[in-house]
PDB file of C-alpha atoms in Angstrom:
ATOM      1  CA  UNK A   1     179.603-117.854 -83.198  1.00 34.00           C
ATOM      2  CA  UNK A   2     181.407-121.209 -83.419  1.00 37.00           C
ATOM      3  CA  UNK A   3     182.008-121.088 -79.674  1.00 43.00           C
ATOM      4  CA  UNK A   4     178.304-120.564 -79.001  1.00 40.00           C
ATOM      5  CA  UNK A   5     177.396-123.536 -81.187  1.00 45.00           C
ATOM      6  CA  UNK A   6     179.880-125.754 -79.374  1.00 46.00           C
ATOM      7  CA  UNK A   7     178.626-124.589 -76.001  1.00 44.00           C
ATOM      8  CA  UNK A   8     175.065-125.428 -76.993  1.00 47.00           C
ATOM      9  CA  UNK A   9     176.124-128.893 -78.178  1.00 58.00           C
ATOM     10  CA  UNK A  10     177.794-129.684 -74.852  1.00 81.00           C
ATOM     11  CA  UNK A  11     175.326-130.145 -71.999  1.00 89.00           C
ATOM     12  CA  UNK A  12     175.898-129.192 -68.385  1.00 90.00           C
ATOM     13  CA  UNK A  13     175.033-132.768 -67.449  1.00 93.00           C
ATOM     14  CA  UNK A  14     177.852-134.156 -69.612  1.00 93.00           C
ATOM     15  CA  UNK A  15     180.302-131.671 -68.123  1.00 93.00           C
ATOM     16  CA  UNK A  16     179.334-132.688 -64.591  1.00 95.00           C
ATOM     17  CA  UNK A  17     179.543-136.369 -65.527  1.00 95.00           C
ATOM     18  CA  UNK A  18     183.077-135.876 -66.884  1.00 95.00           C
ATOM     19  CA  UNK A  19     184.031-133.894 -63.783  1.00 96.00           C
ATOM     20  CA  UNK A  20     182.887-136.760 -61.555  1.00 96.00           C
ATOM     21  CA  UNK A  21     184.965-139.190 -63.605  1.00 95.00           C
ATOM     22  CA  UNK A  22     188.055-137.008 -63.145  1.00 95.00           C
ATOM     23  CA  UNK A  23     187.383-136.551 -59.439  1.00 95.00           C
ATOM     24  CA  UNK A  24     186.998-140.296 -58.934  1.00 94.00           C
ATOM     25  CA  UNK A  25     190.226-141.000 -60.800  1.00 92.00           C
ATOM     26  CA  UNK A  26     192.488-138.250 -59.469  1.00 90.00           C
ATOM     27  CA  UNK A  27     190.746-136.384 -56.659  1.00 90.00           C
ATOM     28  CA  UNK A  28     190.044-132.674 -56.456  1.00 90.00           C
ATOM     29  CA  UNK A  29     193.550-131.710 -57.564  1.00 91.00           C
ATOM     30  CA  UNK A  30     193.048-133.698 -60.756  1.00 90.00           C
ATOM     31  CA  UNK A  31     190.019-131.677 -61.752  1.00 92.00           C
ATOM     32  CA  UNK A  32     190.979-128.565 -63.673  1.00 91.00           C
ATOM     33  CA  UNK A  33     189.331-126.876 -66.613  1.00 91.00           C
ATOM     34  CA  UNK A  34     192.320-127.954 -68.692  1.00 92.00           C
ATOM     35  CA  UNK A  35     191.881-131.656 -67.873  1.00 94.00           C
ATOM     36  CA  UNK A  36     188.148-131.269 -68.358  1.00 93.00           C
ATOM     37  CA  UNK A  37     188.521-129.742 -71.823  1.00 92.00           C
ATOM     38  CA  UNK A  38     190.875-132.586 -72.746  1.00 92.00           C
ATOM     39  CA  UNK A  39     188.404-135.191 -71.476  1.00 93.00           C
ATOM     40  CA  UNK A  40     185.526-133.603 -73.396  1.00 91.00           C
ATOM     41  CA  UNK A  41     187.609-132.741 -76.477  1.00 90.00           C
ATOM     42  CA  UNK A  42     186.298-129.199 -76.492  1.00 87.00           C
ATOM     43  CA  UNK A  43     187.450-125.660 -75.808  1.00 84.00           C
ATOM     44  CA  UNK A  44     187.295-123.927 -72.420  1.00 83.00           C
ATOM     45  CA  UNK A  45     184.710-121.463 -73.675  1.00 85.00           C
ATOM     46  CA  UNK A  46     182.165-124.252 -74.173  1.00 86.00           C
ATOM     47  CA  UNK A  47     182.591-125.331 -70.546  1.00 89.00           C
ATOM     48  CA  UNK A  48     182.577-121.814 -69.082  1.00 87.00           C
ATOM     49  CA  UNK A  49     179.310-121.246 -70.929  1.00 89.00           C
ATOM     50  CA  UNK A  50     177.679-123.786 -68.586  1.00 91.00           C
ATOM     51  CA  UNK A  51     179.897-123.690 -65.461  1.00 90.00           C
ATOM     52  CA  UNK A  52     181.700-120.424 -64.635  1.00 91.00           C
ATOM     53  CA  UNK A  53     184.255-121.710 -62.104  1.00 92.00           C
ATOM     54  CA  UNK A  54     185.649-124.767 -60.330  1.00 91.00           C
ATOM     55  CA  UNK A  55     183.709-124.092 -57.143  1.00 91.00           C
ATOM     56  CA  UNK A  56     180.398-124.305 -58.974  1.00 91.00           C
ATOM     57  CA  UNK A  57     181.602-127.389 -60.821  1.00 93.00           C
ATOM     58  CA  UNK A  58     182.457-129.161 -57.548  1.00 94.00           C
ATOM     59  CA  UNK A  59     179.096-128.159 -56.096  1.00 92.00           C
ATOM     60  CA  UNK A  60     177.316-129.511 -59.182  1.00 93.00           C
ATOM     61  CA  UNK A  61     179.248-132.794 -59.048  1.00 95.00           C
ATOM     62  CA  UNK A  62     178.418-133.171 -55.355  1.00 95.00           C
ATOM     63  CA  UNK A  63     174.746-132.437 -55.975  1.00 94.00           C
ATOM     64  CA  UNK A  64     174.620-134.979 -58.806  1.00 95.00           C
ATOM     65  CA  UNK A  65     176.091-137.816 -56.752  1.00 96.00           C
ATOM     66  CA  UNK A  66     173.943-136.992 -53.725  1.00 95.00           C
ATOM     67  CA  UNK A  67     170.846-136.777 -55.893  1.00 94.00           C
ATOM     68  CA  UNK A  68     171.434-140.332 -57.111  1.00 93.00           C
ATOM     69  CA  UNK A  69     172.081-141.560 -53.559  1.00 94.00           C
ATOM     70  CA  UNK A  70     168.839-140.022 -52.285  1.00 93.00           C
ATOM     71  CA  UNK A  71     166.708-141.595 -55.028  1.00 90.00           C
ATOM     72  CA  UNK A  72     164.932-144.002 -52.697  1.00 81.00           C
ATOM     73  CA  UNK A  73     161.556-145.386 -53.697  1.00 76.00           C
ATOM     74  CA  UNK A  74     158.760-144.641 -51.232  1.00 77.00           C
ATOM     75  CA  UNK A  75     157.688-148.252 -50.845  1.00 82.00           C
ATOM     76  CA  UNK A  76     158.685-149.392 -47.369  1.00 85.00           C
ATOM     77  CA  UNK A  77     158.249-148.289 -43.795  1.00 93.00           C
ATOM     78  CA  UNK A  78     159.968-145.042 -42.694  1.00 94.00           C
ATOM     79  CA  UNK A  79     162.528-147.175 -40.835  1.00 95.00           C
ATOM     80  CA  UNK A  80     163.279-149.225 -43.976  1.00 94.00           C
ATOM     81  CA  UNK A  81     163.529-146.116 -46.117  1.00 95.00           C
ATOM     82  CA  UNK A  82     165.963-144.516 -43.664  1.00 96.00           C
ATOM     83  CA  UNK A  83     168.045-147.686 -43.950  1.00 95.00           C
ATOM     84  CA  UNK A  84     168.016-147.357 -47.736  1.00 94.00           C
ATOM     85  CA  UNK A  85     168.901-143.653 -47.618  1.00 95.00           C
ATOM     86  CA  UNK A  86     171.696-144.237 -45.138  1.00 96.00           C
ATOM     87  CA  UNK A  87     173.212-147.067 -47.176  1.00 95.00           C
ATOM     88  CA  UNK A  88     172.915-145.061 -50.386  1.00 94.00           C
ATOM     89  CA  UNK A  89     174.841-142.178 -48.838  1.00 95.00           C
ATOM     90  CA  UNK A  90     177.343-144.547 -47.176  1.00 95.00           C
ATOM     91  CA  UNK A  91     178.093-146.243 -50.503  1.00 94.00           C
ATOM     92  CA  UNK A  92     178.286-142.922 -52.378  1.00 95.00           C
ATOM     93  CA  UNK A  93     180.923-141.586 -49.991  1.00 93.00           C
ATOM     94  CA  UNK A  94     182.918-144.817 -50.280  1.00 91.00           C
ATOM     95  CA  UNK A  95     182.719-144.927 -54.089  1.00 92.00           C
ATOM     96  CA  UNK A  96     183.670-141.257 -54.498  1.00 94.00           C
ATOM     97  CA  UNK A  97     186.638-140.527 -52.174  1.00 88.00           C
ATOM     98  CA  UNK A  98     186.420-136.757 -52.826  1.00 92.00           C
ATOM     99  CA  UNK A  99     182.785-136.564 -51.754  1.00 93.00           C
ATOM    100  CA  UNK A 100     183.247-136.500 -47.983  1.00 90.00           C
ATOM    101  CA  UNK A 101     185.278-133.286 -47.972  1.00 89.00           C
ATOM    102  CA  UNK A 102     182.934-131.634 -50.468  1.00 91.00           C
ATOM    103  CA  UNK A 103     179.916-132.512 -48.337  1.00 90.00           C
ATOM    104  CA  UNK A 104     181.610-130.917 -45.349  1.00 87.00           C
ATOM    105  CA  UNK A 105     182.175-127.764 -47.407  1.00 86.00           C
ATOM    106  CA  UNK A 106     178.591-127.722 -48.636  1.00 82.00           C
ATOM    107  CA  UNK A 107     177.088-128.288 -45.186  1.00 80.00           C
ATOM    108  CA  UNK A 108     179.228-125.670 -43.432  1.00 79.00           C
ATOM    109  CA  UNK A 109     179.696-122.980 -46.099  1.00 78.00           C
ATOM    110  CA  UNK A 110     176.454-123.289 -48.032  1.00 75.00           C
ATOM    111  CA  UNK A 111     173.698-124.873 -45.887  1.00 76.00           C
ATOM    112  CA  UNK A 112     171.132-123.073 -48.078  1.00 78.00           C
ATOM    113  CA  UNK A 113     172.538-124.588 -51.289  1.00 77.00           C
ATOM    114  CA  UNK A 114     171.169-127.539 -53.213  1.00 79.00           C
ATOM    115  CA  UNK A 115     172.795-130.362 -51.222  1.00 90.00           C
ATOM    116  CA  UNK A 116     172.125-129.802 -47.511  1.00 90.00           C
ATOM    117  CA  UNK A 117     168.389-129.066 -47.877  1.00 92.00           C
ATOM    118  CA  UNK A 118     167.885-132.195 -49.992  1.00 93.00           C
ATOM    119  CA  UNK A 119     169.660-134.389 -47.456  1.00 94.00           C
ATOM    120  CA  UNK A 120     167.730-133.011 -44.482  1.00 95.00           C
ATOM    121  CA  UNK A 121     164.425-133.104 -46.371  1.00 95.00           C
ATOM    122  CA  UNK A 122     164.926-136.737 -47.410  1.00 95.00           C
ATOM    123  CA  UNK A 123     165.876-137.909 -43.918  1.00 96.00           C
ATOM    124  CA  UNK A 124     163.488-135.563 -42.121  1.00 96.00           C
ATOM    125  CA  UNK A 125     160.412-136.732 -44.005  1.00 95.00           C
ATOM    126  CA  UNK A 126     161.061-140.276 -42.829  1.00 95.00           C
ATOM    127  CA  UNK A 127     161.775-139.131 -39.274  1.00 96.00           C
ATOM    128  CA  UNK A 128     158.486-137.253 -39.140  1.00 95.00           C
ATOM    129  CA  UNK A 129     156.704-140.339 -40.499  1.00 94.00           C
ATOM    130  CA  UNK A 130     158.001-142.376 -37.536  1.00 94.00           C
ATOM    131  CA  UNK A 131     155.372-140.665 -35.410  1.00 92.00           C
ATOM    132  CA  UNK A 132     157.794-138.989 -33.015  1.00 92.00           C
ATOM    133  CA  UNK A 133     157.034-135.575 -31.452  1.00 93.00           C
ATOM    134  CA  UNK A 134     157.516-132.674 -33.864  1.00 94.00           C
ATOM    135  CA  UNK A 135     159.674-130.893 -31.293  1.00 93.00           C
ATOM    136  CA  UNK A 136     162.301-133.650 -31.750  1.00 93.00           C
ATOM    137  CA  UNK A 137     162.400-133.682 -35.564  1.00 95.00           C
ATOM    138  CA  UNK A 138     165.353-131.340 -36.015  1.00 95.00           C
ATOM    139  CA  UNK A 139     167.509-132.984 -33.353  1.00 95.00           C
ATOM    140  CA  UNK A 140     166.644-136.494 -34.519  1.00 95.00           C
ATOM    141  CA  UNK A 141     167.319-135.693 -38.183  1.00 96.00           C
ATOM    142  CA  UNK A 142     170.580-133.953 -37.288  1.00 95.00           C
ATOM    143  CA  UNK A 143     171.698-136.941 -35.204  1.00 95.00           C
ATOM    144  CA  UNK A 144     171.097-139.294 -38.119  1.00 96.00           C
ATOM    145  CA  UNK A 145     172.807-137.008 -40.634  1.00 94.00           C
ATOM    146  CA  UNK A 146     175.861-136.492 -38.409  1.00 94.00           C
ATOM    147  CA  UNK A 147     176.174-140.217 -37.785  1.00 96.00           C
ATOM    148  CA  UNK A 148     175.741-141.126 -41.457  1.00 95.00           C
ATOM    149  CA  UNK A 149     178.385-138.731 -42.721  1.00 92.00           C
ATOM    150  CA  UNK A 150     180.750-139.267 -39.805  1.00 93.00           C
ATOM    151  CA  UNK A 151     180.697-143.046 -40.180  1.00 93.00           C
ATOM    152  CA  UNK A 152     180.693-142.919 -43.992  1.00 92.00           C
ATOM    153  CA  UNK A 153     183.572-140.446 -44.047  1.00 90.00           C
ATOM    154  CA  UNK A 154     185.676-142.529 -41.671  1.00 90.00           C
ATOM    155  CA  UNK A 155     184.962-145.697 -43.639  1.00 88.00           C
ATOM    156  CA  UNK A 156     185.919-143.971 -46.888  1.00 86.00           C
ATOM    157  CA  UNK A 157     189.115-142.610 -45.337  1.00 85.00           C
ATOM    158  CA  UNK A 158     190.051-146.093 -44.103  1.00 83.00           C
ATOM    159  CA  UNK A 159     189.385-147.581 -47.537  1.00 81.00           C
ATOM    160  CA  UNK A 160     191.481-144.877 -49.197  1.00 79.00           C
ATOM    161  CA  UNK A 161     194.429-145.533 -46.893  1.00 80.00           C
ATOM    162  CA  UNK A 162     194.238-149.244 -47.674  1.00 79.00           C
ATOM    163  CA  UNK A 163     194.039-148.599 -51.430  1.00 79.00           C
ATOM    164  CA  UNK A 164     196.984-146.219 -51.430  1.00 75.00           C
ATOM    165  CA  UNK A 165     199.035-148.582 -49.300  1.00 79.00           C
ATOM    166  CA  UNK A 166     198.067-151.679 -51.257  1.00 80.00           C
ATOM    167  CA  UNK A 167     196.968-153.302 -47.984  1.00 81.00           C
ATOM    168  CA  UNK A 168     194.328-155.981 -47.597  1.00 85.00           C
ATOM    169  CA  UNK A 169     191.512-154.956 -45.229  1.00 85.00           C
ATOM    170  CA  UNK A 170     191.356-158.308 -43.432  1.00 85.00           C
ATOM    171  CA  UNK A 171     195.106-158.315 -42.848  1.00 87.00           C
ATOM    172  CA  UNK A 172     195.046-154.733 -41.586  1.00 87.00           C
ATOM    173  CA  UNK A 173     192.224-155.431 -39.128  1.00 89.00           C
ATOM    174  CA  UNK A 174     193.869-158.634 -37.986  1.00 89.00           C
ATOM    175  CA  UNK A 175     197.122-156.791 -37.258  1.00 89.00           C
ATOM    176  CA  UNK A 176     195.264-154.099 -35.305  1.00 88.00           C
ATOM    177  CA  UNK A 177     193.338-156.668 -33.265  1.00 91.00           C
ATOM    178  CA  UNK A 178     196.507-158.642 -32.531  1.00 91.00           C
ATOM    179  CA  UNK A 179     198.040-155.427 -31.189  1.00 91.00           C
ATOM    180  CA  UNK A 180     194.962-154.727 -29.032  1.00 91.00           C
ATOM    181  CA  UNK A 181     195.035-158.238 -27.614  1.00 90.00           C
ATOM    182  CA  UNK A 182     198.625-157.621 -26.588  1.00 91.00           C
ATOM    183  CA  UNK A 183     197.792-154.489 -24.556  1.00 92.00           C
ATOM    184  CA  UNK A 184     198.079-154.369 -20.787  1.00 94.00           C
ATOM    185  CA  UNK A 185     194.796-155.907 -19.497  1.00 91.00           C
ATOM    186  CA  UNK A 186     194.869-153.627 -16.475  1.00 94.00           C
ATOM    187  CA  UNK A 187     194.878-150.470 -18.623  1.00 95.00           C
ATOM    188  CA  UNK A 188     192.836-151.629 -21.621  1.00 95.00           C
ATOM    189  CA  UNK A 189     190.288-154.207 -20.431  1.00 95.00           C
ATOM    190  CA  UNK A 190     187.578-152.942 -22.787  1.00 95.00           C
ATOM    191  CA  UNK A 191     189.683-153.057 -25.964  1.00 92.00           C
ATOM    192  CA  UNK A 192     190.829-156.567 -25.150  1.00 91.00           C
ATOM    193  CA  UNK A 193     187.253-157.693 -24.506  1.00 91.00           C
ATOM    194  CA  UNK A 194     185.964-156.517 -27.918  1.00 91.00           C
ATOM    195  CA  UNK A 195     188.962-157.611 -29.980  1.00 88.00           C
ATOM    196  CA  UNK A 196     187.230-160.662 -31.457  1.00 86.00           C
ATOM    197  CA  UNK A 197     184.174-158.584 -32.394  1.00 89.00           C
ATOM    198  CA  UNK A 198     186.395-156.180 -34.323  1.00 89.00           C
ATOM    199  CA  UNK A 199     188.140-159.024 -36.136  1.00 84.00           C
ATOM    200  CA  UNK A 200     184.872-160.418 -37.503  1.00 81.00           C
ATOM    201  CA  UNK A 201     182.843-157.253 -38.093  1.00 86.00           C
ATOM    202  CA  UNK A 202     181.313-156.160 -41.395  1.00 89.00           C
ATOM    203  CA  UNK A 203     181.458-152.397 -42.028  1.00 90.00           C
ATOM    204  CA  UNK A 204     178.010-152.115 -43.597  1.00 91.00           C
ATOM    205  CA  UNK A 205     176.312-154.250 -40.942  1.00 93.00           C
ATOM    206  CA  UNK A 206     178.013-152.253 -38.193  1.00 93.00           C
ATOM    207  CA  UNK A 207     176.879-149.031 -39.875  1.00 95.00           C
ATOM    208  CA  UNK A 208     173.243-150.162 -40.063  1.00 95.00           C
ATOM    209  CA  UNK A 209     173.345-151.334 -36.448  1.00 95.00           C
ATOM    210  CA  UNK A 210     174.340-147.801 -35.513  1.00 96.00           C
ATOM    211  CA  UNK A 211     171.382-146.457 -37.519  1.00 97.00           C
ATOM    212  CA  UNK A 212     169.079-148.842 -35.643  1.00 97.00           C
ATOM    213  CA  UNK A 213     170.445-147.718 -32.277  1.00 96.00           C
ATOM    214  CA  UNK A 214     169.696-144.096 -33.156  1.00 96.00           C
ATOM    215  CA  UNK A 215     166.255-144.924 -34.526  1.00 96.00           C
ATOM    216  CA  UNK A 216     165.420-146.928 -31.408  1.00 95.00           C
ATOM    217  CA  UNK A 217     166.270-143.901 -29.290  1.00 94.00           C
ATOM    218  CA  UNK A 218     164.298-141.591 -31.570  1.00 93.00           C
ATOM    219  CA  UNK A 219     161.152-143.716 -31.531  1.00 92.00           C
ATOM    220  CA  UNK A 220     161.402-144.245 -27.779  1.00 89.00           C
ATOM    221  CA  UNK A 221     160.812-140.506 -27.369  1.00 75.00           C
ATOM    222  CA  UNK A 222     157.434-140.934 -29.009  1.00 61.00           C
ATOM    223  CA  UNK A 223     156.380-143.377 -26.315  1.00 65.00           C
ATOM    224  CA  UNK A 224     157.346-141.241 -23.317  1.00 56.00           C
TER     225      UNK A 224
END
């Protein structure tokens, strides 16, 4: 009876919130029901009452973070709202290093779950509002989703490497560009030509430019 009372006092939302905190601090390996019970100062029975296993807990944490990222006010043009959605997801993946791999799991293993449909619905509504042919909606929405999570995942991976290595981003990029500028111009003319652009680029601006390139292609289909 005491266990039931404790389970009722502890909400699923608080459990998921604590799980996200542990994931952010220590990654997926750092999230166990033991560490979670210690964080919440409760017994395992109270947690199992709400979340039966780690897989469901990871799915719930992923859904919570994605839900916050997709909370975009419907106040601008479809193009502007896609920008806001894309940046929200980009920032979420960067702020939660564990999220990228969990999104990949959700999209490939459980496309009917709570995460993938919400992502496609949020992006797809804005794509359809662009006035492009309905026959292109799936491909256009997929292209945006793949770009968003590919670019966000790579950016997050880069940031994680820099954090773990204690390396400054500007110094890292500068060293890479210096190496590119030293390449054989006969074999690597392109890399040498863009070296200065890489040295000065901003990750978020580059990301949004990519979104604009895709949206320009999408909307061009509506004019053909």
